[in-house]
Amino acid sequence: MFTGIIEELGTIKNISIMGHSGQIIIEADEVLKGTKIGDSIAVNGICLTVTSLMPNAFSADIMAETVRRSSLSTANKGDKVNLERAMAADGRFGGHIVSGHIDGTGTITSYQKEENAIWVEIEAEPKILRLIMEKGSISIDGISLTVASVGDRSFKVSVIPHTGEMTTLLKKKQGDLVNLENDVVGKYVERLLGFENREENKSNLTLDMLEEYGF
């Protein structure tokens, strides 16, 4: 489990995808401290298992499901990535519950400066948007952010200078893909309350039902 608080920016040293799976090697420093083979590190929000350690780098295998769900298919050698180690039992919970299991990707459509913050608009599929709520949490490339507004085709977050400096989000361009993970609490609530309606992109979950169950 992660919290969405990025520890450092790593650099892709090598990525090799043959077919729909492969391996990635990432140069890093901070996240290697205390890390052992078999530990989990979130790479742009994707939970990857460390398969080998080397001076200032680690490797991880990439399975086909990860390539299908995430932006790794567009990643290149030299790209910067957000890194976070799994949260220690005695660690501080600075963000929100992030599993590292990507729900899908979104596309950055615009940036807009407002005083000291930057508004970022991201277009996403209905199956992701339906679980996004204003003032709720979402993980974007592994970054825990608060949703500022949500519409029919996109949502917006407001990024403060510190987050911009410590992560890759403001270094991307319009049209770039980002990994999205919905708030895990919302996913479980929808699963439990909307289980009978299996039609794609529809749910039985309503605001009245959430209020009835204390949300």
Tab-separated table of C-alpha atoms in Angstrom:
chain	number	residue	atom	x	y	z
A	1	MET	CA	0.000	0.000	0.000
A	2	PHE	CA	1.143	3.524	-0.822
A	3	THR	CA	0.056	7.023	0.134
A	4	GLY	CA	0.624	9.030	-3.038
A	5	ILE	CA	3.397	11.146	-1.500
A	6	ILE	CA	6.259	10.994	-4.009
A	7	GLU	CA	9.698	10.401	-2.478
A	8	GLU	CA	11.871	11.165	-5.487
A	9	LEU	CA	12.073	11.373	-9.254
A	10	GLY	CA	13.810	8.415	-10.847
A	11	THR	CA	15.056	8.019	-14.417
A	12	ILE	CA	14.285	5.121	-16.736
A	13	LYS	CA	17.681	3.607	-17.524
A	14	ASN	CA	16.235	0.958	-19.801
A	15	ILE	CA	12.810	-0.378	-20.729
A	16	SER	CA	12.260	-3.437	-22.861
A	17	ILE	CA	8.759	-4.524	-23.827
A	18	MET	CA	8.533	-7.582	-26.049
A	19	GLY	CA	4.957	-8.171	-27.135
A	20	HIS	CA	2.970	-6.988	-24.112
A	21	SER	CA	5.388	-7.626	-21.248
A	22	GLY	CA	8.991	-6.911	-20.382
A	23	GLN	CA	11.381	-5.358	-17.890
A	24	ILE	CA	12.280	-1.889	-16.678
A	25	ILE	CA	15.444	-0.575	-14.987
A	26	ILE	CA	15.177	2.668	-13.045
A	27	GLU	CA	17.955	4.834	-11.654
A	28	ALA	CA	17.131	6.027	-8.150
A	29	ASP	CA	18.622	6.889	-4.795
A	30	GLU	CA	16.187	7.584	-1.951
A	31	VAL	CA	13.809	4.668	-2.613
A	32	LEU	CA	16.701	2.192	-2.591
A	33	LYS	CA	17.406	2.846	1.091
A	34	GLY	CA	16.347	-0.257	3.021
A	35	THR	CA	14.850	-1.840	-0.105
A	36	LYS	CA	15.228	-5.573	-0.680
A	37	ILE	CA	14.484	-7.836	-3.621
A	38	GLY	CA	10.759	-8.594	-3.527
A	39	ASP	CA	9.787	-5.208	-2.090
A	40	SER	CA	7.229	-2.996	-3.831
A	41	ILE	CA	7.935	0.403	-5.362
A	42	ALA	CA	5.310	2.533	-7.080
A	43	VAL	CA	6.570	3.787	-10.450
A	44	ASN	CA	4.258	6.526	-11.770
A	45	GLY	CA	1.637	4.949	-9.542
A	46	ILE	CA	2.210	1.389	-10.766
A	47	CYS	CA	3.071	-1.111	-8.039
A	48	LEU	CA	6.146	-2.993	-9.286
A	49	THR	CA	8.144	-5.700	-7.522
A	50	VAL	CA	11.899	-5.219	-7.253
A	51	THR	CA	13.592	-8.147	-9.012
A	52	SER	CA	17.217	-7.010	-8.735
A	53	LEU	CA	19.241	-4.261	-7.081
A	54	MET	CA	22.338	-2.570	-8.417
A	55	PRO	CA	24.280	0.574	-7.493
A	56	ASN	CA	21.781	3.450	-7.799
A	57	ALA	CA	19.201	1.408	-9.720
A	58	PHE	CA	16.650	-1.380	-9.509
A	59	SER	CA	14.846	-3.576	-12.016
A	60	ALA	CA	11.269	-4.847	-12.162
A	61	ASP	CA	9.289	-7.109	-14.436
A	62	ILE	CA	6.303	-5.714	-16.336
A	63	MET	CA	3.367	-8.030	-17.048
A	64	ALA	CA	0.914	-7.688	-19.927
A	65	GLU	CA	-1.939	-6.418	-17.740
A	66	THR	CA	0.273	-3.566	-16.533
A	67	VAL	CA	1.102	-2.537	-20.102
A	68	ARG	CA	-2.580	-2.635	-21.093
A	69	ARG	CA	-3.745	-0.539	-18.146
A	70	SER	CA	-0.949	1.998	-17.851
A	71	SER	CA	1.157	4.468	-19.807
A	72	LEU	CA	4.250	2.240	-19.776
A	73	SER	CA	3.718	1.399	-23.445
A	74	THR	CA	4.674	5.026	-24.232
A	75	ALA	CA	7.604	5.237	-21.770
A	76	ASN	CA	11.130	5.764	-23.069
A	77	LYS	CA	14.695	5.566	-21.824
A	78	GLY	CA	15.581	8.803	-20.028
A	79	ASP	CA	12.029	9.594	-18.922
A	80	LYS	CA	11.562	10.826	-15.359
A	81	VAL	CA	9.184	8.811	-13.151
A	82	ASN	CA	7.555	9.357	-9.757
A	83	LEU	CA	8.779	6.885	-7.140
A	84	GLU	CA	7.390	5.859	-3.754
A	85	ARG	CA	8.209	2.918	-1.516
A	86	ALA	CA	5.374	0.967	0.102
A	87	MET	CA	4.315	2.659	3.330
A	88	ALA	CA	5.961	1.394	6.500
A	89	ALA	CA	3.653	0.354	9.345
A	90	ASP	CA	4.958	3.237	11.471
A	91	GLY	CA	4.922	5.774	8.620
A	92	ARG	CA	2.797	8.897	8.301
A	93	PHE	CA	-0.303	8.710	6.124
A	94	GLY	CA	0.228	11.958	4.246
A	95	GLY	CA	-1.948	11.318	1.175
A	96	HIS	CA	-4.691	8.706	0.755
A	97	ILE	CA	-4.883	4.934	0.317
A	98	VAL	CA	-3.185	4.088	-2.992
A	99	SER	CA	-2.958	0.437	-4.003
A	100	GLY	CA	-0.692	0.868	-7.025
A	101	HIS	CA	-3.228	-0.927	-9.230
A	102	ILE	CA	-3.948	1.382	-12.154
A	103	ASP	CA	-7.563	1.670	-13.342
A	104	GLY	CA	-6.623	3.231	-16.676
A	105	THR	CA	-5.043	6.247	-18.285
A	106	GLY	CA	-6.126	9.824	-18.833
A	107	THR	CA	-4.956	12.494	-21.265
A	108	ILE	CA	-3.755	15.925	-20.185
A	109	THR	CA	-5.841	18.477	-22.091
A	110	SER	CA	-4.806	21.808	-20.554
A	111	TYR	CA	-2.745	23.708	-18.015
A	112	GLN	CA	-3.902	27.032	-16.547
A	113	LYS	CA	-2.012	29.145	-14.025
A	114	GLU	CA	-3.920	30.747	-11.147
A	115	GLU	CA	-1.660	32.781	-8.866
A	116	ASN	CA	0.685	30.256	-7.217
A	117	ALA	CA	-1.123	27.131	-8.455
A	118	ILE	CA	-1.567	25.372	-11.789
A	119	TRP	CA	-4.897	23.895	-12.859
A	120	VAL	CA	-4.502	20.634	-14.752
A	121	GLU	CA	-7.393	19.212	-16.766
A	122	ILE	CA	-7.400	15.503	-17.588
A	123	GLU	CA	-9.769	13.724	-19.952
A	124	ALA	CA	-10.737	10.196	-18.921
A	125	GLU	CA	-13.128	7.392	-19.802
A	126	PRO	CA	-16.613	7.249	-18.227
A	127	LYS	CA	-15.701	4.140	-16.202
A	128	ILE	CA	-13.049	6.217	-14.396
A	129	LEU	CA	-14.973	9.487	-14.208
A	130	ARG	CA	-17.981	7.874	-12.552
A	131	LEU	CA	-15.878	7.166	-9.446
A	132	ILE	CA	-14.408	10.668	-9.243
A	133	MET	CA	-16.067	13.216	-6.982
A	134	GLU	CA	-15.302	16.860	-6.275
A	135	LYS	CA	-13.025	17.231	-3.234
A	136	GLY	CA	-12.362	13.499	-3.330
A	137	SER	CA	-8.931	11.934	-3.835
A	138	ILE	CA	-7.349	10.512	-6.972
A	139	SER	CA	-3.897	9.186	-7.799
A	140	ILE	CA	-2.368	10.705	-10.951
A	141	ASP	CA	0.914	9.011	-11.902
A	142	GLY	CA	1.115	7.968	-8.257
A	143	ILE	CA	0.546	11.489	-6.882
A	144	SER	CA	-2.204	11.871	-4.301
A	145	LEU	CA	-4.285	14.863	-5.404
A	146	THR	CA	-7.630	16.412	-4.509
A	147	VAL	CA	-10.199	16.688	-7.283
A	148	ALA	CA	-11.140	20.358	-7.763
A	149	SER	CA	-13.926	19.786	-10.291
A	150	VAL	CA	-15.345	16.989	-12.428
A	151	GLY	CA	-17.375	17.076	-15.639
A	152	ASP	CA	-18.812	14.664	-18.194
A	153	ARG	CA	-15.526	14.073	-20.035
A	154	SER	CA	-12.780	15.368	-17.759
A	155	PHE	CA	-11.759	16.450	-14.273
A	156	LYS	CA	-9.402	19.070	-12.870
A	157	VAL	CA	-6.852	19.237	-10.077
A	158	SER	CA	-4.969	22.251	-8.734
A	159	VAL	CA	-1.232	21.706	-8.239
A	160	ILE	CA	0.804	23.721	-5.722
A	161	PRO	CA	4.457	24.674	-6.440
A	162	HIS	CA	5.930	22.016	-4.117
A	163	THR	CA	4.028	19.212	-5.855
A	164	GLY	CA	5.054	20.616	-9.227
A	165	GLU	CA	8.728	20.598	-8.235
A	166	MET	CA	8.717	17.134	-6.651
A	167	THR	CA	6.794	15.270	-9.376
A	168	THR	CA	6.564	14.900	-13.138
A	169	LEU	CA	3.007	16.216	-13.561
A	170	LEU	CA	3.808	19.802	-14.591
A	171	LYS	CA	6.700	18.614	-16.754
A	172	LYS	CA	4.359	16.769	-19.098
A	173	LYS	CA	2.745	18.202	-22.227
A	174	GLN	CA	-0.810	18.493	-23.457
A	175	GLY	CA	-1.746	15.139	-24.994
A	176	ASP	CA	0.504	13.104	-22.672
A	177	LEU	CA	-0.940	10.082	-20.901
A	178	VAL	CA	-1.084	9.781	-17.122
A	179	ASN	CA	-1.893	6.762	-14.962
A	180	LEU	CA	-5.106	7.060	-12.947
A	181	GLU	CA	-6.177	5.150	-9.857
A	182	ASN	CA	-9.578	5.881	-8.352
A	183	ASP	CA	-10.030	6.096	-4.609
A	184	VAL	CA	-10.150	2.470	-3.450
A	185	VAL	CA	-12.971	3.226	-0.984
A	186	GLY	CA	-15.229	4.369	-3.816
A	187	LYS	CA	-14.461	1.249	-5.841
A	188	TYR	CA	-15.435	-1.045	-2.980
A	189	VAL	CA	-18.618	0.915	-2.278
A	190	GLU	CA	-19.666	0.703	-5.929
A	191	ARG	CA	-18.861	-3.000	-6.049
A	192	LEU	CA	-20.944	-3.737	-2.964
A	193	LEU	CA	-23.920	-1.530	-3.785
A	194	GLY	CA	-23.956	-1.813	-7.574
A	195	PHE	CA	-23.071	-5.466	-8.023
A	196	GLU	CA	-26.322	-6.500	-9.700
A	197	ASN	CA	-26.044	-3.975	-12.527
A	198	ARG	CA	-23.351	-5.454	-14.761
A	199	GLU	CA	-23.947	-3.230	-17.794
A	200	GLU	CA	-20.719	-1.431	-18.686
A	201	ASN	CA	-20.294	2.118	-17.388
A	202	LYS	CA	-23.501	1.973	-15.304
A	203	SER	CA	-23.941	1.620	-11.565
A	204	ASN	CA	-26.744	1.458	-9.012
A	205	LEU	CA	-24.733	3.744	-6.738
A	206	THR	CA	-26.495	7.050	-5.947
A	207	LEU	CA	-25.885	9.983	-3.600
A	208	ASP	CA	-28.945	8.955	-1.573
A	209	MET	CA	-27.503	5.480	-1.055
A	210	LEU	CA	-24.157	6.935	0.056
A	211	GLU	CA	-25.890	9.176	2.584
A	212	GLU	CA	-27.938	6.240	3.877
A	213	TYR	CA	-24.769	4.253	4.553
A	214	GLY	CA	-23.018	7.166	6.254
A	215	PHE	CA	-20.739	8.451	3.482
